[in-house]
Amino acid sequence: MSEKIFRASTLNVKDLKKQRNRILALVNRAIREKNDVDLISLTKVYALLYSAYAEMSFLKLIHTPKAFSESEILQIVNRRNLEEKWEKCVEFAFKKLNLDANLGDIANKKQTLRKILMEYIIKPSQIRNKVAHGQWIICLNNDCTQENKEITSNMQQLDFVRIDRYFSIYEKFQQCILDLSVSKKTPLPRLLYNHNGS
């Protein structure tokens, strides 16, 4: 079953990358033509595409052959939300580290990964949810009873360059987890030694 999901996810990720390139071309044209209206619309679509890409890449990651056992995959997918799924995935990936690794160092690296996860994957997924529900200008709370001012502010500050940066950071983050999960007695991934929070 995992192999089929991995193949399907791989095809979906490949197509999402093609769509990303298409949107990049449209954005470049909108910038050249100084078409701010199109740029705003394309930015919102790009935010949706980023979250779709991140979610499908996550599915591909956890079903990568030799990365996680069937039991681990079930425990990951049965978590309540995206944040908990990622946290369980990271937990399992770190279990494959070389047992001689410094425990303090491991704790620091886990904390670094958690910061990256929250800033570049979880927070953008909240924006995506608002965009998907038509809350393009004013974002509401989960019960739709009042404005969520924090997410409204984040939506107003959303720009194409920031989303494009999310793609780049996500790919490095995912590769780090993949390296941890598929390698036997792997050292800490280099990404974790170079992260400066930017």
Short mmCIF file of N, CA and C in Angstrom, two decimals, residues 8-193:
data_model
loop_
_atom_site.label_atom_id
_atom_site.label_comp_id
_atom_site.label_asym_id
_atom_site.label_seq_id
_atom_site.Cartn_x
_atom_site.Cartn_y
_atom_site.Cartn_z
N ALA A 8 1.88 7.55 -6.32
CA ALA A 8 0.84 8.56 -6.59
C ALA A 8 1.29 9.94 -6.12
N SER A 9 1.88 9.97 -4.93
CA SER A 9 2.36 11.25 -4.37
C SER A 9 3.47 11.84 -5.23
N THR A 10 4.35 10.97 -5.72
CA THR A 10 5.44 11.43 -6.57
C THR A 10 4.91 12.10 -7.83
N LEU A 11 3.90 11.48 -8.46
CA LEU A 11 3.30 12.06 -9.67
C LEU A 11 2.63 13.39 -9.34
N ASN A 12 1.92 13.45 -8.23
CA ASN A 12 1.26 14.70 -7.84
C ASN A 12 2.26 15.80 -7.55
N VAL A 13 3.33 15.48 -6.85
CA VAL A 13 4.35 16.48 -6.55
C VAL A 13 4.99 16.99 -7.84
N LYS A 14 5.25 16.09 -8.76
CA LYS A 14 5.84 16.48 -10.04
C LYS A 14 4.93 17.46 -10.78
N ASP A 15 3.63 17.19 -10.77
CA ASP A 15 2.70 18.10 -11.44
C ASP A 15 2.59 19.43 -10.71
N LEU A 16 2.59 19.40 -9.39
CA LEU A 16 2.54 20.65 -8.63
C LEU A 16 3.76 21.52 -8.93
N LYS A 17 4.91 20.90 -9.14
CA LYS A 17 6.10 21.67 -9.52
C LYS A 17 5.92 22.33 -10.89
N LYS A 18 5.28 21.62 -11.80
CA LYS A 18 4.99 22.21 -13.12
C LYS A 18 4.05 23.40 -12.98
N GLN A 19 3.03 23.25 -12.14
CA GLN A 19 2.08 24.34 -11.94
C GLN A 19 2.77 25.54 -11.29
N ARG A 20 3.70 25.25 -10.40
CA ARG A 20 4.47 26.34 -9.78
C ARG A 20 5.22 27.13 -10.84
N ASN A 21 5.87 26.44 -11.75
CA ASN A 21 6.60 27.12 -12.82
C ASN A 21 5.67 27.96 -13.69
N ARG A 22 4.47 27.44 -13.92
CA ARG A 22 3.49 28.19 -14.72
C ARG A 22 3.07 29.47 -13.99
N ILE A 23 2.82 29.36 -12.70
CA ILE A 23 2.44 30.55 -11.93
C ILE A 23 3.60 31.55 -11.88
N LEU A 24 4.82 31.05 -11.74
CA LEU A 24 5.99 31.94 -11.75
C LEU A 24 6.05 32.74 -13.05
N ALA A 25 5.77 32.08 -14.16
CA ALA A 25 5.78 32.77 -15.46
C ALA A 25 4.69 33.85 -15.50
N LEU A 26 3.51 33.53 -14.98
CA LEU A 26 2.41 34.50 -14.96
C LEU A 26 2.74 35.68 -14.04
N VAL A 27 3.36 35.40 -12.93
CA VAL A 27 3.74 36.47 -11.99
C VAL A 27 4.78 37.39 -12.64
N ASN A 28 5.77 36.80 -13.28
CA ASN A 28 6.78 37.62 -13.95
C ASN A 28 6.15 38.53 -15.00
N ARG A 29 5.16 38.01 -15.71
CA ARG A 29 4.47 38.83 -16.71
C ARG A 29 3.69 39.95 -16.03
N ALA A 30 3.01 39.62 -14.93
CA ALA A 30 2.24 40.64 -14.20
C ALA A 30 3.17 41.74 -13.68
N ILE A 31 4.36 41.36 -13.21
CA ILE A 31 5.32 42.35 -12.72
C ILE A 31 5.82 43.22 -13.86
N ARG A 32 6.16 42.59 -15.00
CA ARG A 32 6.63 43.37 -16.16
C ARG A 32 5.57 44.37 -16.62
N GLU A 33 4.30 43.92 -16.61
CA GLU A 33 3.20 44.77 -17.08
C GLU A 33 2.65 45.68 -15.99
N LYS A 34 3.24 45.60 -14.78
CA LYS A 34 2.80 46.40 -13.63
C LYS A 34 1.31 46.19 -13.37
N ASN A 35 0.90 44.94 -13.46
CA ASN A 35 -0.50 44.57 -13.25
C ASN A 35 -0.67 44.09 -11.81
N ASP A 36 -0.90 45.04 -10.91
CA ASP A 36 -1.00 44.72 -9.49
C ASP A 36 -2.20 43.84 -9.16
N VAL A 37 -3.29 44.01 -9.89
CA VAL A 37 -4.50 43.21 -9.62
C VAL A 37 -4.21 41.73 -9.88
N ASP A 38 -3.58 41.42 -11.00
CA ASP A 38 -3.22 40.03 -11.29
C ASP A 38 -2.21 39.50 -10.28
N LEU A 39 -1.26 40.35 -9.89
CA LEU A 39 -0.23 39.92 -8.95
C LEU A 39 -0.85 39.53 -7.60
N ILE A 40 -1.82 40.29 -7.14
CA ILE A 40 -2.49 39.97 -5.87
C ILE A 40 -3.22 38.63 -5.99
N SER A 41 -3.95 38.44 -7.09
CA SER A 41 -4.68 37.17 -7.29
C SER A 41 -3.71 35.99 -7.38
N LEU A 42 -2.65 36.16 -8.14
CA LEU A 42 -1.67 35.08 -8.31
C LEU A 42 -0.95 34.76 -7.00
N THR A 43 -0.74 35.76 -6.16
CA THR A 43 -0.11 35.53 -4.87
C THR A 43 -0.99 34.63 -4.00
N LYS A 44 -2.29 34.88 -4.00
CA LYS A 44 -3.21 34.05 -3.21
C LYS A 44 -3.22 32.61 -3.76
N VAL A 45 -3.23 32.48 -5.08
CA VAL A 45 -3.20 31.15 -5.69
C VAL A 45 -1.87 30.46 -5.37
N TYR A 46 -0.80 31.21 -5.35
CA TYR A 46 0.52 30.65 -5.04
C TYR A 46 0.57 30.14 -3.59
N ALA A 47 -0.12 30.86 -2.69
CA ALA A 47 -0.21 30.40 -1.30
C ALA A 47 -0.94 29.07 -1.21
N LEU A 48 -2.01 28.94 -1.99
CA LEU A 48 -2.73 27.66 -2.04
C LEU A 48 -1.83 26.55 -2.59
N LEU A 49 -1.12 26.88 -3.66
CA LEU A 49 -0.25 25.89 -4.28
C LEU A 49 0.86 25.46 -3.33
N TYR A 50 1.42 26.40 -2.58
CA TYR A 50 2.47 26.05 -1.63
C TYR A 50 1.97 25.02 -0.62
N SER A 51 0.81 25.28 -0.05
CA SER A 51 0.30 24.37 0.97
C SER A 51 -0.06 23.01 0.36
N ALA A 52 -0.60 23.02 -0.86
CA ALA A 52 -0.89 21.75 -1.54
C ALA A 52 0.40 20.97 -1.77
N TYR A 53 1.43 21.69 -2.20
CA TYR A 53 2.74 21.07 -2.44
C TYR A 53 3.31 20.51 -1.14
N ALA A 54 3.23 21.29 -0.06
CA ALA A 54 3.78 20.85 1.22
C ALA A 54 3.06 19.61 1.73
N GLU A 55 1.74 19.60 1.61
CA GLU A 55 0.98 18.45 2.10
C GLU A 55 1.23 17.19 1.27
N MET A 56 1.30 17.35 -0.04
CA MET A 56 1.54 16.19 -0.90
C MET A 56 2.98 15.69 -0.74
N SER A 57 3.92 16.60 -0.58
CA SER A 57 5.31 16.21 -0.36
C SER A 57 5.47 15.48 0.96
N PHE A 58 4.69 15.90 1.96
CA PHE A 58 4.71 15.21 3.25
C PHE A 58 4.23 13.77 3.09
N LEU A 59 3.15 13.60 2.33
CA LEU A 59 2.63 12.25 2.09
C LEU A 59 3.67 11.40 1.37
N LYS A 60 4.33 12.01 0.39
CA LYS A 60 5.40 11.30 -0.33
C LYS A 60 6.53 10.93 0.63
N LEU A 61 6.91 11.87 1.49
CA LEU A 61 8.00 11.64 2.44
C LEU A 61 7.72 10.45 3.35
N ILE A 62 6.56 10.43 3.97
CA ILE A 62 6.31 9.36 4.95
C ILE A 62 6.13 8.00 4.30
N HIS A 63 5.82 7.98 2.99
CA HIS A 63 5.68 6.71 2.28
C HIS A 63 6.92 6.34 1.46
N THR A 64 7.99 7.14 1.59
CA THR A 64 9.23 6.83 0.88
C THR A 64 9.72 5.45 1.32
N PRO A 65 10.05 4.58 0.36
CA PRO A 65 10.53 3.25 0.73
C PRO A 65 11.70 3.33 1.72
N LYS A 66 11.64 2.50 2.74
CA LYS A 66 12.66 2.37 3.77
C LYS A 66 12.77 3.57 4.71
N ALA A 67 11.84 4.51 4.61
CA ALA A 67 11.88 5.66 5.52
C ALA A 67 11.19 5.34 6.84
N PHE A 68 9.94 4.90 6.77
CA PHE A 68 9.17 4.60 7.98
C PHE A 68 8.47 3.26 7.82
N SER A 69 8.26 2.58 8.94
CA SER A 69 7.54 1.30 8.91
C SER A 69 6.05 1.58 8.74
N GLU A 70 5.29 0.53 8.39
CA GLU A 70 3.83 0.68 8.25
C GLU A 70 3.22 1.16 9.56
N SER A 71 3.71 0.63 10.67
CA SER A 71 3.21 1.05 11.98
C SER A 71 3.48 2.53 12.23
N GLU A 72 4.69 2.99 11.88
CA GLU A 72 5.03 4.40 12.06
C GLU A 72 4.16 5.28 11.17
N ILE A 73 3.95 4.86 9.93
CA ILE A 73 3.11 5.64 9.02
C ILE A 73 1.70 5.78 9.58
N LEU A 74 1.14 4.69 10.07
CA LEU A 74 -0.20 4.74 10.65
C LEU A 74 -0.25 5.69 11.84
N GLN A 75 0.77 5.65 12.68
CA GLN A 75 0.80 6.54 13.83
C GLN A 75 0.90 8.01 13.40
N ILE A 76 1.62 8.26 12.31
CA ILE A 76 1.74 9.63 11.81
C ILE A 76 0.41 10.11 11.25
N VAL A 77 -0.18 9.34 10.33
CA VAL A 77 -1.41 9.80 9.66
C VAL A 77 -2.61 9.85 10.59
N ASN A 78 -2.58 9.11 11.68
CA ASN A 78 -3.71 9.12 12.61
C ASN A 78 -3.66 10.28 13.61
N ARG A 79 -2.65 11.12 13.51
CA ARG A 79 -2.60 12.30 14.38
C ARG A 79 -3.71 13.28 13.97
N ARG A 80 -4.04 14.15 14.89
CA ARG A 80 -5.21 15.01 14.73
C ARG A 80 -5.08 16.08 13.65
N ASN A 81 -3.92 16.67 13.52
CA ASN A 81 -3.75 17.77 12.55
C ASN A 81 -2.34 17.73 11.96
N LEU A 82 -2.10 18.65 11.03
CA LEU A 82 -0.82 18.68 10.32
C LEU A 82 0.36 18.86 11.27
N GLU A 83 0.20 19.74 12.24
CA GLU A 83 1.29 19.97 13.19
C GLU A 83 1.66 18.70 13.95
N GLU A 84 0.65 17.99 14.45
CA GLU A 84 0.92 16.76 15.20
C GLU A 84 1.49 15.66 14.30
N LYS A 85 1.06 15.62 13.05
CA LYS A 85 1.59 14.63 12.11
C LYS A 85 3.08 14.88 11.86
N TRP A 86 3.43 16.15 11.65
CA TRP A 86 4.83 16.48 11.43
C TRP A 86 5.66 16.18 12.67
N GLU A 87 5.14 16.52 13.84
CA GLU A 87 5.89 16.27 15.06
C GLU A 87 6.17 14.78 15.27
N LYS A 88 5.18 13.95 14.97
CA LYS A 88 5.37 12.50 15.09
C LYS A 88 6.40 12.02 14.06
N CYS A 89 6.32 12.56 12.86
CA CYS A 89 7.28 12.21 11.81
C CYS A 89 8.70 12.56 12.24
N VAL A 90 8.90 13.75 12.77
CA VAL A 90 10.22 14.18 13.23
C VAL A 90 10.69 13.28 14.37
N GLU A 91 9.79 12.96 15.27
CA GLU A 91 10.14 12.08 16.40
C GLU A 91 10.67 10.74 15.89
N PHE A 92 9.97 10.12 14.94
CA PHE A 92 10.41 8.84 14.40
C PHE A 92 11.73 8.98 13.64
N ALA A 93 11.90 10.08 12.91
CA ALA A 93 13.14 10.29 12.15
C ALA A 93 14.34 10.38 13.09
N PHE A 94 14.19 11.06 14.20
CA PHE A 94 15.30 11.21 15.15
C PHE A 94 15.65 9.90 15.84
N LYS A 95 14.71 8.99 15.91
CA LYS A 95 14.99 7.69 16.53
C LYS A 95 16.02 6.90 15.72
N LYS A 96 16.23 7.30 14.46
CA LYS A 96 17.16 6.56 13.61
C LYS A 96 18.57 7.15 13.67
N LEU A 97 18.76 8.15 14.52
CA LEU A 97 20.08 8.77 14.64
C LEU A 97 21.09 7.82 15.28
N ASN A 98 22.33 8.08 15.00
CA ASN A 98 23.43 7.35 15.64
C ASN A 98 23.30 7.49 17.16
N LEU A 99 23.30 6.37 17.85
CA LEU A 99 23.11 6.38 19.29
C LEU A 99 24.25 7.07 20.03
N ASP A 100 25.38 7.28 19.35
CA ASP A 100 26.51 7.94 19.98
C ASP A 100 26.39 9.47 19.93
N ALA A 101 25.34 9.96 19.26
CA ALA A 101 25.19 11.42 19.12
C ALA A 101 24.95 12.06 20.48
N ASN A 102 25.41 13.29 20.64
CA ASN A 102 25.26 14.05 21.88
C ASN A 102 23.79 14.38 22.10
N LEU A 103 23.24 14.00 23.26
CA LEU A 103 21.82 14.21 23.55
C LEU A 103 21.45 15.69 23.58
N GLY A 104 22.34 16.52 24.10
CA GLY A 104 22.08 17.96 24.11
C GLY A 104 22.02 18.52 22.70
N ASP A 105 22.93 18.02 21.86
CA ASP A 105 22.97 18.44 20.47
C ASP A 105 21.67 18.03 19.76
N ILE A 106 21.22 16.81 20.03
CA ILE A 106 19.99 16.32 19.42
C ILE A 106 18.80 17.19 19.86
N ALA A 107 18.74 17.51 21.15
CA ALA A 107 17.65 18.35 21.65
C ALA A 107 17.64 19.71 20.98
N ASN A 108 18.83 20.29 20.78
CA ASN A 108 18.93 21.59 20.11
C ASN A 108 18.46 21.49 18.66
N LYS A 109 18.82 20.41 17.99
CA LYS A 109 18.43 20.24 16.59
C LYS A 109 16.92 20.03 16.46
N LYS A 110 16.35 19.29 17.41
CA LYS A 110 14.90 19.11 17.40
C LYS A 110 14.19 20.45 17.57
N GLN A 111 14.74 21.27 18.45
CA GLN A 111 14.15 22.59 18.68
C GLN A 111 14.25 23.45 17.42
N THR A 112 15.38 23.39 16.75
CA THR A 112 15.56 24.13 15.49
C THR A 112 14.53 23.68 14.46
N LEU A 113 14.39 22.37 14.33
CA LEU A 113 13.41 21.84 13.38
C LEU A 113 11.99 22.28 13.74
N ARG A 114 11.67 22.29 15.00
CA ARG A 114 10.33 22.70 15.43
C ARG A 114 10.07 24.15 15.05
N LYS A 115 11.06 25.02 15.23
CA LYS A 115 10.91 26.43 14.85
C LYS A 115 10.66 26.56 13.34
N ILE A 116 11.43 25.83 12.56
CA ILE A 116 11.26 25.86 11.10
C ILE A 116 9.88 25.34 10.73
N LEU A 117 9.48 24.25 11.35
CA LEU A 117 8.16 23.66 11.10
C LEU A 117 7.05 24.66 11.35
N MET A 118 7.07 25.31 12.51
CA MET A 118 6.00 26.24 12.87
C MET A 118 5.98 27.46 11.95
N GLU A 119 7.15 28.00 11.66
CA GLU A 119 7.23 29.24 10.89
C GLU A 119 6.95 29.06 9.40
N TYR A 120 7.44 27.96 8.82
CA TYR A 120 7.39 27.84 7.37
C TYR A 120 6.43 26.78 6.84
N ILE A 121 5.82 26.01 7.73
CA ILE A 121 4.86 25.00 7.28
C ILE A 121 3.51 25.18 7.95
N ILE A 122 3.48 25.26 9.27
CA ILE A 122 2.20 25.35 9.98
C ILE A 122 1.55 26.72 9.78
N LYS A 123 2.29 27.81 10.00
CA LYS A 123 1.70 29.14 9.83
C LYS A 123 1.19 29.37 8.40
N PRO A 124 1.94 29.02 7.37
CA PRO A 124 1.40 29.18 6.01
C PRO A 124 0.17 28.32 5.75
N SER A 125 0.07 27.16 6.42
CA SER A 125 -1.11 26.32 6.20
C SER A 125 -2.37 26.99 6.77
N GLN A 126 -2.20 27.81 7.81
CA GLN A 126 -3.34 28.56 8.35
C GLN A 126 -3.82 29.60 7.35
N ILE A 127 -2.88 30.26 6.68
CA ILE A 127 -3.25 31.23 5.64
C ILE A 127 -3.97 30.51 4.51
N ARG A 128 -3.44 29.35 4.12
CA ARG A 128 -4.06 28.57 3.05
C ARG A 128 -5.52 28.25 3.38
N ASN A 129 -5.77 27.86 4.63
CA ASN A 129 -7.14 27.53 5.02
C ASN A 129 -8.07 28.73 4.85
N LYS A 130 -7.58 29.91 5.19
CA LYS A 130 -8.40 31.11 5.03
C LYS A 130 -8.63 31.42 3.55
N VAL A 131 -7.58 31.30 2.75
CA VAL A 131 -7.71 31.53 1.31
C VAL A 131 -8.70 30.54 0.71
N ALA A 132 -8.59 29.27 1.09
CA ALA A 132 -9.47 28.22 0.55
C ALA A 132 -10.93 28.46 0.92
N HIS A 133 -11.15 29.15 2.05
CA HIS A 133 -12.53 29.42 2.48
C HIS A 133 -13.00 30.81 2.09
N GLY A 134 -12.28 31.44 1.17
CA GLY A 134 -12.72 32.72 0.61
C GLY A 134 -12.43 33.92 1.48
N GLN A 135 -11.65 33.76 2.52
CA GLN A 135 -11.35 34.87 3.42
C GLN A 135 -10.09 35.59 2.92
N TRP A 136 -10.19 36.23 1.78
CA TRP A 136 -9.06 36.83 1.10
C TRP A 136 -8.67 38.19 1.66
N ILE A 137 -9.62 38.88 2.30
CA ILE A 137 -9.35 40.22 2.84
C ILE A 137 -9.41 40.21 4.37
N ILE A 138 -10.55 39.78 4.90
CA ILE A 138 -10.74 39.70 6.35
C ILE A 138 -10.84 38.22 6.73
N CYS A 139 -9.97 37.78 7.62
CA CYS A 139 -9.97 36.38 8.08
C CYS A 139 -10.76 36.27 9.38
N LEU A 140 -11.54 35.22 9.47
CA LEU A 140 -12.37 35.00 10.64
C LEU A 140 -11.77 33.92 11.54
N ASN A 141 -12.27 33.86 12.78
CA ASN A 141 -11.82 32.79 13.68
C ASN A 141 -12.41 31.46 13.20
N ASN A 142 -12.03 30.37 13.84
CA ASN A 142 -12.47 29.04 13.39
C ASN A 142 -13.98 28.86 13.42
N ASP A 143 -14.65 29.55 14.34
CA ASP A 143 -16.12 29.45 14.43
C ASP A 143 -16.83 30.44 13.53
N CYS A 144 -16.06 31.28 12.83
CA CYS A 144 -16.61 32.33 11.96
C CYS A 144 -17.56 33.26 12.73
N THR A 145 -17.17 33.62 13.95
CA THR A 145 -18.00 34.51 14.76
C THR A 145 -17.38 35.90 14.90
N GLN A 146 -16.07 36.02 14.60
CA GLN A 146 -15.43 37.32 14.64
C GLN A 146 -14.13 37.29 13.84
N GLU A 147 -13.58 38.46 13.60
CA GLU A 147 -12.33 38.55 12.84
C GLU A 147 -11.16 37.98 13.63
N ASN A 148 -10.29 37.26 12.92
CA ASN A 148 -9.00 36.84 13.49
C ASN A 148 -7.99 37.87 13.01
N LYS A 149 -7.70 38.82 13.88
CA LYS A 149 -6.88 39.97 13.47
C LYS A 149 -5.44 39.57 13.13
N GLU A 150 -4.90 38.58 13.83
CA GLU A 150 -3.53 38.15 13.56
C GLU A 150 -3.42 37.57 12.15
N ILE A 151 -4.34 36.67 11.81
CA ILE A 151 -4.26 36.05 10.49
C ILE A 151 -4.65 37.06 9.40
N THR A 152 -5.58 37.98 9.70
CA THR A 152 -5.90 39.04 8.75
C THR A 152 -4.65 39.86 8.44
N SER A 153 -3.90 40.19 9.48
CA SER A 153 -2.65 40.95 9.29
C SER A 153 -1.65 40.15 8.47
N ASN A 154 -1.53 38.85 8.78
CA ASN A 154 -0.62 37.99 8.00
C ASN A 154 -1.04 37.93 6.53
N MET A 155 -2.35 37.88 6.29
CA MET A 155 -2.87 37.84 4.91
C MET A 155 -2.52 39.13 4.19
N GLN A 156 -2.65 40.26 4.85
CA GLN A 156 -2.35 41.55 4.22
C GLN A 156 -0.86 41.69 3.91
N GLN A 157 -0.02 41.02 4.69
CA GLN A 157 1.43 41.09 4.47
C GLN A 157 1.94 40.02 3.51
N LEU A 158 1.04 39.16 3.07
CA LEU A 158 1.44 38.06 2.20
C LEU A 158 2.01 38.61 0.89
N ASP A 159 3.17 38.16 0.52
CA ASP A 159 3.72 38.57 -0.77
C ASP A 159 4.35 37.37 -1.47
N PHE A 160 4.47 37.53 -2.76
CA PHE A 160 4.92 36.43 -3.60
C PHE A 160 6.32 35.94 -3.23
N VAL A 161 7.21 36.87 -2.93
CA VAL A 161 8.60 36.51 -2.61
C VAL A 161 8.64 35.66 -1.34
N ARG A 162 7.83 36.02 -0.35
CA ARG A 162 7.79 35.24 0.89
C ARG A 162 7.33 33.81 0.63
N ILE A 163 6.30 33.67 -0.18
CA ILE A 163 5.79 32.32 -0.48
C ILE A 163 6.84 31.52 -1.24
N ASP A 164 7.52 32.17 -2.17
CA ASP A 164 8.56 31.49 -2.93
C ASP A 164 9.66 31.01 -1.99
N ARG A 165 9.95 31.80 -0.98
CA ARG A 165 10.95 31.42 0.03
C ARG A 165 10.47 30.20 0.82
N TYR A 166 9.16 30.15 1.10
CA TYR A 166 8.60 28.99 1.80
C TYR A 166 8.92 27.70 1.04
N PHE A 167 8.77 27.73 -0.29
CA PHE A 167 9.06 26.55 -1.10
C PHE A 167 10.50 26.09 -0.86
N SER A 168 11.42 27.03 -0.94
CA SER A 168 12.85 26.70 -0.80
C SER A 168 13.16 26.12 0.58
N ILE A 169 12.65 26.76 1.61
CA ILE A 169 12.90 26.30 2.98
C ILE A 169 12.25 24.95 3.21
N TYR A 170 11.03 24.78 2.70
CA TYR A 170 10.33 23.51 2.88
C TYR A 170 11.13 22.35 2.28
N GLU A 171 11.66 22.56 1.08
CA GLU A 171 12.41 21.49 0.41
C GLU A 171 13.62 21.08 1.23
N LYS A 172 14.32 22.05 1.82
CA LYS A 172 15.48 21.73 2.67
C LYS A 172 15.05 21.02 3.95
N PHE A 173 13.96 21.49 4.54
CA PHE A 173 13.44 20.89 5.77
C PHE A 173 13.05 19.44 5.52
N GLN A 174 12.31 19.22 4.44
CA GLN A 174 11.87 17.86 4.11
C GLN A 174 13.06 16.95 3.83
N GLN A 175 14.05 17.47 3.12
CA GLN A 175 15.24 16.67 2.81
C GLN A 175 15.97 16.27 4.08
N CYS A 176 16.01 17.18 5.04
CA CYS A 176 16.64 16.90 6.33
C CYS A 176 15.95 15.72 7.01
N ILE A 177 14.61 15.74 7.05
CA ILE A 177 13.85 14.65 7.68
C ILE A 177 14.04 13.36 6.90
N LEU A 178 14.05 13.46 5.58
CA LEU A 178 14.26 12.26 4.76
C LEU A 178 15.63 11.66 5.03
N ASP A 179 16.66 12.51 5.11
CA ASP A 179 18.01 12.02 5.40
C ASP A 179 18.06 11.29 6.73
N LEU A 180 17.40 11.86 7.73
CA LEU A 180 17.35 11.21 9.03
C LEU A 180 16.65 9.86 8.96
N SER A 181 15.56 9.79 8.21
CA SER A 181 14.71 8.60 8.25
C SER A 181 15.20 7.44 7.39
N VAL A 182 15.95 7.70 6.34
CA VAL A 182 16.35 6.59 5.45
C VAL A 182 17.77 6.10 5.69
N SER A 183 18.58 6.87 6.40
CA SER A 183 19.97 6.48 6.61
C SER A 183 20.12 5.73 7.92
N LYS A 184 20.91 4.69 7.87
CA LYS A 184 21.24 3.96 9.09
C LYS A 184 22.34 4.70 9.82
N LYS A 185 22.15 4.89 11.11
CA LYS A 185 23.13 5.56 11.98
C LYS A 185 23.65 6.84 11.34
N THR A 186 22.70 7.66 10.87
CA THR A 186 23.06 8.89 10.18
C THR A 186 23.56 9.97 11.15
N PRO A 187 24.49 10.82 10.72
CA PRO A 187 24.87 11.97 11.54
C PRO A 187 23.76 13.02 11.44
N LEU A 188 23.84 14.05 12.26
CA LEU A 188 22.85 15.12 12.16
C LEU A 188 23.00 15.80 10.80
N PRO A 189 21.89 16.05 10.09
CA PRO A 189 21.97 16.67 8.77
C PRO A 189 22.61 18.05 8.81
N ARG A 190 23.35 18.37 7.76
CA ARG A 190 24.09 19.63 7.68
C ARG A 190 23.17 20.84 7.81
N LEU A 191 21.93 20.76 7.29
CA LEU A 191 21.00 21.88 7.38
C LEU A 191 20.88 22.37 8.81
N LEU A 192 20.90 21.45 9.76
CA LEU A 192 20.69 21.83 11.15
C LEU A 192 21.89 22.56 11.73
N TYR A 193 23.04 22.47 11.09
CA TYR A 193 24.20 23.19 11.58
C TYR A 193 24.26 24.59 11.01
#
